Amino acid sequence: DSKRRVRNGWQAYSPALAQSRDDRLRMETQLRRAVDNGEFHLVYQPQVDMRKGSIVAAEALIRWKNHQLGEMRPDHFIGHAETTGDIVRIGRWVLSEACQQVAAWRDAGLGIVRVAVNVSYRQFLGDDLAGTVRGVLDEYRLPGAALELEFTERALIEDAPDTLRTFAELREMGVVLTIDDFGEGYSALNYLRRLPIHGMKLSQLFVEGVPRNHSDVAVCQAIAGIARSLGLGLVAEGVESEPQRRFLLELGVPVGQGFLFAPGLSADAFAHQLGAGLAHGTALRKAR
Ligand code: C2E
Ligand code: MG
Ligand code: MG
Ligand code: MG
């Protein structure tokens, strides 16, 4: 308990807490009730056309605010939720919340925007992911193309028996299917041939070092080459600087996401940016 600091009435979470068994149990107990208690919310990070500066999509990123544990980033609790299986319920909540939000933006005339949702490998196991997605799209009267699902490579190499069928069903619905953090994990290239995906996201691990670091440049070039020759889309993650943006555009990567453009925004702030872009034909980048 001495490791906790009280700030604004919230106790700041320290990663060290998760190391003790008691603390892990406490987190798991809180996690179990968090959906029902309304402790989660989403922020939306723009995916930007790096030439024009216009928003092409939003990635929904989960945040957890708990009265005992404080505010937590997903890297602190998603792993626990995967271990306990709570991720399945949390994942359904995220999907529903994100779809409700994108439907509201479309209804408000803010343009044909798409929302990208992160999916854990555990949501393949013991859940009918395609059925869940179909239900949510129906509920909010959304076309499949309004939704993008981001899978980590782990989801693909777990090789649950239904993976191929699930992907085929989702693609049939028009849902955009993307491999997240490409290059960070296994990069078992055989699934790129087997699974009907639309694209991948170039991990910020490599974007970080360009254009100065030679091996990062080489890896980015290689991944861009794979995407190009397989006819897959590529979105750069973690774009923080103007030289990175220029390098990626020269490499033929048109869409980027990162602090250069915007961090994760509240739904209202995101809608504001969308509206501003529509009104002025701009340019998050120019707006800075
Ligand atoms: P991700 O899907 O790769 O998301 C990108 C992460 O990079 C986000 O961290 C984002 O805030 C951060 N980021 C964006 N731009 C920049 C930048 O320019 N520089 C740097 N250094 N970082 C940047 P966040 O929100 O903490 O999420 C971490 C991870 O947690 C996500 O990585 C994703 O794997 C997972 N996650 C987030 N939301 C969900 C969710 O709803 N469900 C599941 N299963 N996982 C989620
Ligand atoms: Mg992601
Ligand atoms: Mg990512
Ligand atoms: Mg990541």
Tab-separated table of C-alpha atoms and ligand atoms in Angstrom:
chain	number	residue	atom	x	y	z
A	1	ASP	CA	0.000	0.000	0.000
A	2	SER	CA	2.953	2.284	0.610
A	3	LYS	CA	3.620	2.071	-3.106
A	4	ARG	CA	0.471	3.988	-3.828
A	5	ARG	CA	0.306	7.711	-4.151
A	6	VAL	CA	-2.963	9.526	-3.724
A	7	ARG	CA	-3.533	12.124	-6.382
A	8	ASN	CA	-6.758	14.044	-6.923
A	9	GLY	CA	-8.515	11.517	-4.764
A	10	TRP	CA	-7.429	8.755	-7.161
A	11	GLN	CA	-4.699	6.341	-6.264
A	12	ALA	CA	-2.090	6.187	-8.979
A	13	TYR	CA	-1.434	2.650	-10.113
A	14	SER	CA	2.117	1.394	-9.905
A	15	PRO	CA	3.126	-1.528	-12.150
A	16	ALA	CA	5.007	-2.991	-9.180
A	17	LEU	CA	1.651	-3.585	-7.510
A	18	ALA	CA	0.765	-6.221	-10.043
A	19	GLN	CA	3.741	-8.279	-8.916
A	20	SER	CA	2.353	-9.384	-5.588
A	21	ARG	CA	-0.194	-12.138	-5.519
A	22	ASP	CA	-2.618	-10.197	-3.321
A	23	ASP	CA	-2.483	-7.252	-5.632
A	24	ARG	CA	-3.031	-9.443	-8.650
A	25	LEU	CA	-6.080	-10.978	-6.983
A	26	ARG	CA	-7.353	-7.523	-6.073
A	27	MET	CA	-6.998	-6.385	-9.659
A	28	GLU	CA	-8.732	-9.477	-10.964
A	29	THR	CA	-11.598	-8.987	-8.518
A	30	GLN	CA	-12.027	-5.382	-9.601
A	31	LEU	CA	-11.699	-6.349	-13.250
A	32	ARG	CA	-14.553	-8.831	-12.964
A	33	ARG	CA	-16.996	-6.090	-11.953
A	34	ALA	CA	-15.604	-3.276	-14.052
A	35	VAL	CA	-17.936	-3.630	-17.038
A	36	ASP	CA	-21.042	-3.695	-14.824
A	37	ASN	CA	-19.749	-0.765	-12.777
A	38	GLY	CA	-19.212	1.337	-15.901
A	39	GLU	CA	-15.515	1.848	-15.179
A	40	PHE	CA	-14.281	1.659	-18.776
A	41	HIS	CA	-14.280	4.321	-21.420
A	42	LEU	CA	-12.790	4.638	-24.872
A	43	VAL	CA	-10.557	7.252	-26.414
A	44	TYR	CA	-10.271	7.640	-30.168
A	45	GLN	CA	-6.999	8.184	-31.987
A	46	PRO	CA	-7.218	9.498	-35.558
A	47	GLN	CA	-5.731	7.590	-38.475
A	48	VAL	CA	-4.629	10.312	-40.824
A	49	ASP	CA	-4.016	10.631	-44.537
A	50	MET	CA	-0.445	11.842	-44.095
A	51	ARG	CA	-0.468	13.825	-47.338
A	52	LYS	CA	-3.725	15.732	-46.870
A	53	GLY	CA	-3.943	15.633	-43.098
A	54	SER	CA	-7.561	14.432	-43.191
A	55	ILE	CA	-8.927	11.795	-40.816
A	56	VAL	CA	-9.669	8.427	-42.418
A	57	ALA	CA	-10.541	6.388	-39.323
A	58	ALA	CA	-10.437	6.250	-35.535
A	59	GLU	CA	-8.774	3.603	-33.400
A	60	ALA	CA	-10.715	2.977	-30.189
A	61	LEU	CA	-8.395	2.527	-27.191
A	62	ILE	CA	-9.708	1.365	-23.826
A	63	ARG	CA	-9.130	3.166	-20.521
A	64	TRP	CA	-10.006	1.883	-17.047
A	65	LYS	CA	-10.714	4.108	-14.047
A	66	ASN	CA	-11.166	2.177	-10.802
A	67	HIS	CA	-11.765	3.690	-7.364
A	68	GLN	CA	-9.141	1.491	-5.705
A	69	LEU	CA	-6.571	1.075	-8.432
A	70	GLY	CA	-6.743	4.439	-10.152
A	71	GLU	CA	-6.498	5.060	-13.870
A	72	MET	CA	-4.918	2.332	-15.903
A	73	ARG	CA	-3.538	1.897	-19.374
A	74	PRO	CA	-4.525	-1.261	-21.249
A	75	ASP	CA	-1.005	-2.681	-21.076
A	76	HIS	CA	-1.535	-2.954	-17.302
A	77	PHE	CA	-4.744	-4.948	-17.351
A	78	ILE	CA	-5.484	-6.527	-20.737
A	79	GLY	CA	-3.048	-9.354	-19.996
A	80	HIS	CA	-4.834	-10.102	-16.708
A	81	ALA	CA	-8.199	-9.965	-18.416
A	82	GLU	CA	-6.928	-12.454	-20.981
A	83	THR	CA	-5.737	-14.799	-18.232
A	84	THR	CA	-9.044	-14.717	-16.373
A	85	GLY	CA	-11.182	-14.736	-19.502
A	86	ASP	CA	-12.845	-11.417	-18.602
A	87	ILE	CA	-11.485	-10.058	-21.877
A	88	VAL	CA	-14.378	-11.718	-23.702
A	89	ARG	CA	-16.967	-9.604	-21.867
A	90	ILE	CA	-14.769	-6.514	-21.971
A	91	GLY	CA	-14.192	-7.048	-25.673
A	92	ARG	CA	-17.939	-7.204	-26.310
A	93	TRP	CA	-18.382	-3.957	-24.395
A	94	VAL	CA	-15.651	-2.243	-26.447
A	95	LEU	CA	-17.192	-3.426	-29.702
A	96	SER	CA	-20.636	-2.213	-28.724
A	97	GLU	CA	-19.453	1.145	-27.376
A	98	ALA	CA	-17.264	1.860	-30.419
A	99	CYS	CA	-20.032	0.946	-32.860
A	100	GLN	CA	-22.580	3.053	-31.015
A	101	GLN	CA	-20.155	5.975	-31.199
A	102	VAL	CA	-19.342	5.632	-34.879
A	103	ALA	CA	-23.049	5.336	-35.661
A	104	ALA	CA	-23.651	8.595	-33.785
A	105	TRP	CA	-20.894	10.371	-35.765
A	106	ARG	CA	-22.289	9.114	-39.052
A	107	ASP	CA	-25.829	10.120	-38.066
A	108	ALA	CA	-24.550	13.573	-37.113
A	109	GLY	CA	-23.260	14.002	-40.668
A	110	LEU	CA	-19.618	13.955	-39.674
A	111	GLY	CA	-18.713	11.815	-42.660
A	112	ILE	CA	-18.287	8.162	-43.441
A	113	VAL	CA	-15.845	7.411	-40.691
A	114	ARG	CA	-14.656	3.965	-39.668
A	115	VAL	CA	-13.733	2.799	-36.192
A	116	ALA	CA	-10.947	0.296	-35.533
A	117	VAL	CA	-11.299	-2.002	-32.503
A	118	ASN	CA	-8.529	-4.122	-30.987
A	119	VAL	CA	-9.412	-7.793	-30.616
A	120	SER	CA	-7.639	-10.164	-28.222
A	121	TYR	CA	-6.739	-13.687	-29.314
A	122	ARG	CA	-8.940	-14.863	-26.447
A	123	GLN	CA	-12.004	-13.496	-28.215
A	124	PHE	CA	-11.561	-16.266	-30.781
A	125	LEU	CA	-11.546	-18.959	-28.141
A	126	GLY	CA	-14.849	-19.672	-26.492
A	127	ASP	CA	-16.729	-16.912	-28.262
A	128	ASP	CA	-18.516	-16.627	-31.571
A	129	LEU	CA	-16.701	-13.482	-32.679
A	130	ALA	CA	-18.365	-13.264	-36.089
A	131	GLY	CA	-21.813	-13.688	-34.502
A	132	THR	CA	-21.074	-11.039	-31.884
A	133	VAL	CA	-19.910	-8.600	-34.555
A	134	ARG	CA	-22.964	-9.289	-36.712
A	135	GLY	CA	-25.246	-8.622	-33.739
A	136	VAL	CA	-23.586	-5.310	-32.897
A	137	LEU	CA	-23.597	-4.081	-36.516
A	138	ASP	CA	-27.312	-4.929	-36.748
A	139	GLU	CA	-28.085	-3.212	-33.459
A	140	TYR	CA	-26.579	0.093	-34.619
A	141	ARG	CA	-27.586	-0.348	-38.283
A	142	LEU	CA	-23.993	-0.074	-39.444
A	143	PRO	CA	-22.482	-1.453	-42.642
A	144	GLY	CA	-19.548	-3.796	-42.011
A	145	ALA	CA	-17.254	-1.250	-43.660
A	146	ALA	CA	-17.775	1.096	-40.690
A	147	LEU	CA	-15.806	-1.334	-38.544
A	148	GLU	CA	-12.193	-2.432	-38.612
A	149	LEU	CA	-10.810	-5.163	-36.382
A	150	GLU	CA	-7.152	-5.196	-35.362
A	151	PHE	CA	-5.671	-8.572	-34.471
A	152	THR	CA	-2.233	-9.177	-33.049
A	153	GLU	CA	-0.157	-11.897	-34.592
A	154	ARG	CA	-0.789	-13.994	-31.507
A	155	ALA	CA	-4.427	-14.367	-32.573
A	156	LEU	CA	-3.258	-15.807	-35.850
A	157	ILE	CA	-0.629	-18.232	-34.670
A	158	GLU	CA	-2.812	-19.629	-31.888
A	159	ASP	CA	-4.506	-21.172	-34.886
A	160	ALA	CA	-7.843	-21.848	-33.268
A	161	PRO	CA	-9.694	-24.221	-35.598
A	162	ASP	CA	-12.259	-21.572	-36.513
A	163	THR	CA	-9.885	-18.716	-37.288
A	164	LEU	CA	-10.091	-19.075	-41.050
A	165	ARG	CA	-13.881	-19.405	-41.034
A	166	THR	CA	-14.276	-16.453	-38.645
A	167	PHE	CA	-12.098	-14.251	-40.861
A	168	ALA	CA	-14.025	-15.310	-43.954
A	169	GLU	CA	-17.362	-14.493	-42.282
A	170	LEU	CA	-16.151	-11.105	-41.071
A	171	ARG	CA	-14.769	-10.241	-44.481
A	172	GLU	CA	-18.049	-11.302	-46.052
A	173	MET	CA	-19.790	-8.726	-43.820
A	174	GLY	CA	-17.475	-6.026	-45.182
A	175	VAL	CA	-15.511	-5.642	-41.943
A	176	VAL	CA	-11.921	-4.446	-42.501
A	177	LEU	CA	-9.369	-6.905	-41.078
A	178	THR	CA	-5.927	-5.709	-40.025
A	179	ILE	CA	-2.855	-7.221	-38.379
A	180	ASP	CA	-1.719	-4.943	-35.524
A	181	ASP	CA	1.904	-4.301	-34.547
A	182	PHE	CA	3.175	-6.082	-37.618
A	183	GLY	CA	6.756	-7.248	-37.212
A	184	GLU	CA	6.777	-7.142	-33.410
A	185	GLY	CA	5.752	-10.696	-32.862
A	186	TYR	CA	6.165	-13.900	-34.720
A	187	SER	CA	5.565	-12.643	-38.218
A	188	ALA	CA	4.747	-16.150	-39.363
A	189	LEU	CA	4.343	-15.052	-42.923
A	190	ASN	CA	2.284	-18.056	-43.952
A	191	TYR	CA	-0.910	-16.633	-42.431
A	192	LEU	CA	-0.636	-13.659	-44.775
A	193	ARG	CA	-1.392	-16.075	-47.594
A	194	ARG	CA	-3.985	-18.098	-45.702
A	195	LEU	CA	-6.162	-15.453	-44.075
A	196	PRO	CA	-8.313	-12.962	-45.988
A	197	ILE	CA	-6.937	-9.798	-44.356
A	198	HIS	CA	-6.955	-6.291	-45.813
A	199	GLY	CA	-3.802	-4.858	-44.332
A	200	MET	CA	-1.418	-4.439	-41.471
A	201	LYS	CA	-0.070	-1.809	-39.134
A	202	LEU	CA	3.631	-1.132	-39.195
A	203	SER	CA	4.755	-1.395	-35.562
A	204	GLN	CA	5.931	1.768	-33.868
A	205	LEU	CA	8.933	-0.266	-32.763
A	206	PHE	CA	10.434	0.322	-36.236
A	207	VAL	CA	8.822	3.675	-37.000
A	208	GLU	CA	10.563	5.052	-33.935
A	209	GLY	CA	14.041	4.779	-35.458
A	210	VAL	CA	13.402	6.157	-38.952
A	211	PRO	CA	14.803	7.901	-40.879
A	212	ARG	CA	18.138	7.769	-38.984
A	213	ASN	CA	18.503	4.152	-37.873
A	214	HIS	CA	19.615	1.958	-40.773
A	215	SER	CA	18.154	-1.314	-39.596
A	216	ASP	CA	14.785	0.296	-38.767
A	217	VAL	CA	14.773	1.824	-42.237
A	218	ALA	CA	15.524	-1.587	-43.721
A	219	VAL	CA	12.744	-3.290	-41.744
A	220	CYS	CA	10.205	-0.606	-42.729
A	221	GLN	CA	11.219	-0.969	-46.374
A	222	ALA	CA	10.899	-4.745	-46.182
A	223	ILE	CA	7.447	-4.598	-44.562
A	224	ALA	CA	6.268	-1.982	-47.071
A	225	GLY	CA	7.530	-4.309	-49.807
A	226	ILE	CA	5.598	-7.274	-48.401
A	227	ALA	CA	2.435	-5.187	-48.150
A	228	ARG	CA	2.835	-3.873	-51.681
A	229	SER	CA	3.496	-7.222	-53.309
A	230	LEU	CA	0.609	-8.892	-51.471
A	231	GLY	CA	-1.720	-5.983	-52.260
A	232	LEU	CA	-2.273	-5.214	-48.563
A	233	GLY	CA	-2.859	-1.834	-46.958
A	234	LEU	CA	-0.294	-0.458	-44.535
A	235	VAL	CA	-0.817	2.036	-41.701
A	236	ALA	CA	2.169	3.406	-39.782
A	237	GLU	CA	1.884	3.507	-35.984
A	238	GLY	CA	3.631	5.847	-33.572
A	239	VAL	CA	4.354	8.682	-36.014
A	240	GLU	CA	5.776	11.393	-33.774
A	241	SER	CA	7.860	13.633	-36.017
A	242	GLU	CA	7.840	15.406	-39.334
A	243	PRO	CA	10.924	13.519	-40.630
A	244	GLN	CA	9.127	10.228	-39.874
A	245	ARG	CA	6.045	11.410	-41.745
A	246	ARG	CA	8.133	12.398	-44.777
A	247	PHE	CA	10.066	9.129	-44.747
A	248	LEU	CA	6.879	7.060	-44.594
A	249	LEU	CA	5.230	8.986	-47.423
A	250	GLU	CA	8.321	8.455	-49.585
A	251	LEU	CA	8.114	4.785	-48.744
A	252	GLY	CA	4.553	4.784	-50.080
A	253	VAL	CA	2.771	4.494	-46.703
A	254	PRO	CA	-0.152	6.912	-47.037
A	255	VAL	CA	-1.856	6.586	-43.642
A	256	GLY	CA	-0.361	7.157	-40.215
A	257	GLN	CA	-1.318	7.342	-36.594
A	258	GLY	CA	0.622	9.022	-33.826
A	259	PHE	CA	1.271	11.932	-31.548
A	260	LEU	CA	2.378	14.110	-34.498
A	261	PHE	CA	-1.304	14.223	-35.456
A	262	ALA	CA	-3.192	13.520	-32.226
A	263	PRO	CA	-3.214	11.251	-29.154
A	264	GLY	CA	-6.320	9.298	-28.185
A	265	LEU	CA	-9.139	11.841	-27.894
A	266	SER	CA	-12.460	11.882	-26.073
A	267	ALA	CA	-15.413	11.177	-28.372
A	268	ASP	CA	-16.345	14.871	-28.269
A	269	ALA	CA	-12.843	16.059	-29.118
A	270	PHE	CA	-12.646	13.552	-31.960
A	271	ALA	CA	-16.008	14.697	-33.348
A	272	HIS	CA	-14.757	18.267	-33.156
A	273	GLN	CA	-11.680	17.383	-35.244
A	274	LEU	CA	-13.865	15.542	-37.746
A	275	GLY	CA	-16.194	18.517	-38.027
A	276	ALA	CA	-13.298	20.949	-38.445
A	277	GLY	CA	-11.854	18.785	-41.209
A	278	LEU	CA	-15.175	18.693	-43.046
A	279	ALA	CA	-15.689	22.438	-42.711
A	280	HIS	CA	-12.251	23.518	-43.886
A	281	GLY	CA	-11.113	20.625	-46.017
A	282	THR	CA	-8.161	20.378	-43.629
A	283	ALA	CA	-5.743	18.971	-42.142
A	284	LEU	CA	-5.125	18.006	-38.565
A	285	ARG	CA	-1.514	18.524	-39.465
A	286	LYS	CA	-2.108	22.013	-40.799
A	287	ALA	CA	-4.227	22.807	-37.773
A	288	ARG	CA	-1.232	22.314	-35.508
B	1	C2E	P1	-2.085	-0.699	-30.098
B	1	C2E	O1	-3.364	-1.251	-30.594
B	1	C2E	O2	-0.866	-0.950	-30.915
B	1	C2E	O3	-2.362	0.861	-29.920
B	1	C2E	C1	-1.399	1.866	-30.099
B	1	C2E	C2	-0.831	2.335	-28.779
B	1	C2E	O4	0.210	3.279	-29.030
B	1	C2E	C3	-1.837	3.065	-27.891
B	1	C2E	O5	-1.474	2.847	-26.534
B	1	C2E	C4	-1.582	4.522	-28.276
B	1	C2E	O6	-2.017	5.445	-27.294
B	1	C2E	C5	-0.104	4.523	-28.430
B	1	C2E	N1	0.370	5.567	-29.344
B	1	C2E	C6	-0.300	6.169	-30.342
B	1	C2E	N2	0.457	7.056	-31.002
B	1	C2E	C7	1.666	7.035	-30.408
B	1	C2E	C8	2.910	7.745	-30.650
B	1	C2E	O7	3.050	8.574	-31.548
B	1	C2E	N3	3.956	7.426	-29.829
B	1	C2E	C9	3.844	6.496	-28.829
B	1	C2E	N4	4.919	6.263	-28.076
B	1	C2E	N5	2.696	5.805	-28.586
B	1	C2E	C10	1.629	6.076	-29.364
B	1	C2E	P2	-2.541	2.398	-25.441
B	1	C2E	O8	-3.818	3.134	-25.651
B	1	C2E	O9	-1.873	2.474	-24.108
B	1	C2E	O10	-2.825	0.878	-25.810
B	1	C2E	C11	-1.833	-0.104	-25.693
B	1	C2E	C12	-2.278	-1.425	-26.281
B	1	C2E	O11	-3.352	-1.986	-25.534
B	1	C2E	C13	-2.818	-1.305	-27.692
B	1	C2E	O12	-1.765	-1.223	-28.613
B	1	C2E	C14	-3.629	-2.582	-27.792
B	1	C2E	O13	-2.801	-3.672	-28.106
B	1	C2E	C15	-4.148	-2.743	-26.393
B	1	C2E	N6	-5.552	-2.258	-26.342
B	1	C2E	C16	-6.027	-1.012	-26.289
B	1	C2E	N7	-7.379	-0.984	-26.264
B	1	C2E	C17	-7.772	-2.279	-26.337
B	1	C2E	C18	-9.046	-2.930	-26.371
B	1	C2E	O14	-10.130	-2.312	-26.381
B	1	C2E	N8	-9.045	-4.301	-26.430
B	1	C2E	C19	-7.875	-5.011	-26.469
B	1	C2E	N9	-7.954	-6.363	-26.531
B	1	C2E	N10	-6.668	-4.439	-26.446
B	1	C2E	C20	-6.619	-3.079	-26.379
B	2	MG	MG	-4.299	-1.418	-32.301
B	3	MG	MG	-0.571	-1.293	-32.739
B	4	MG	MG	0.941	-1.901	-29.608
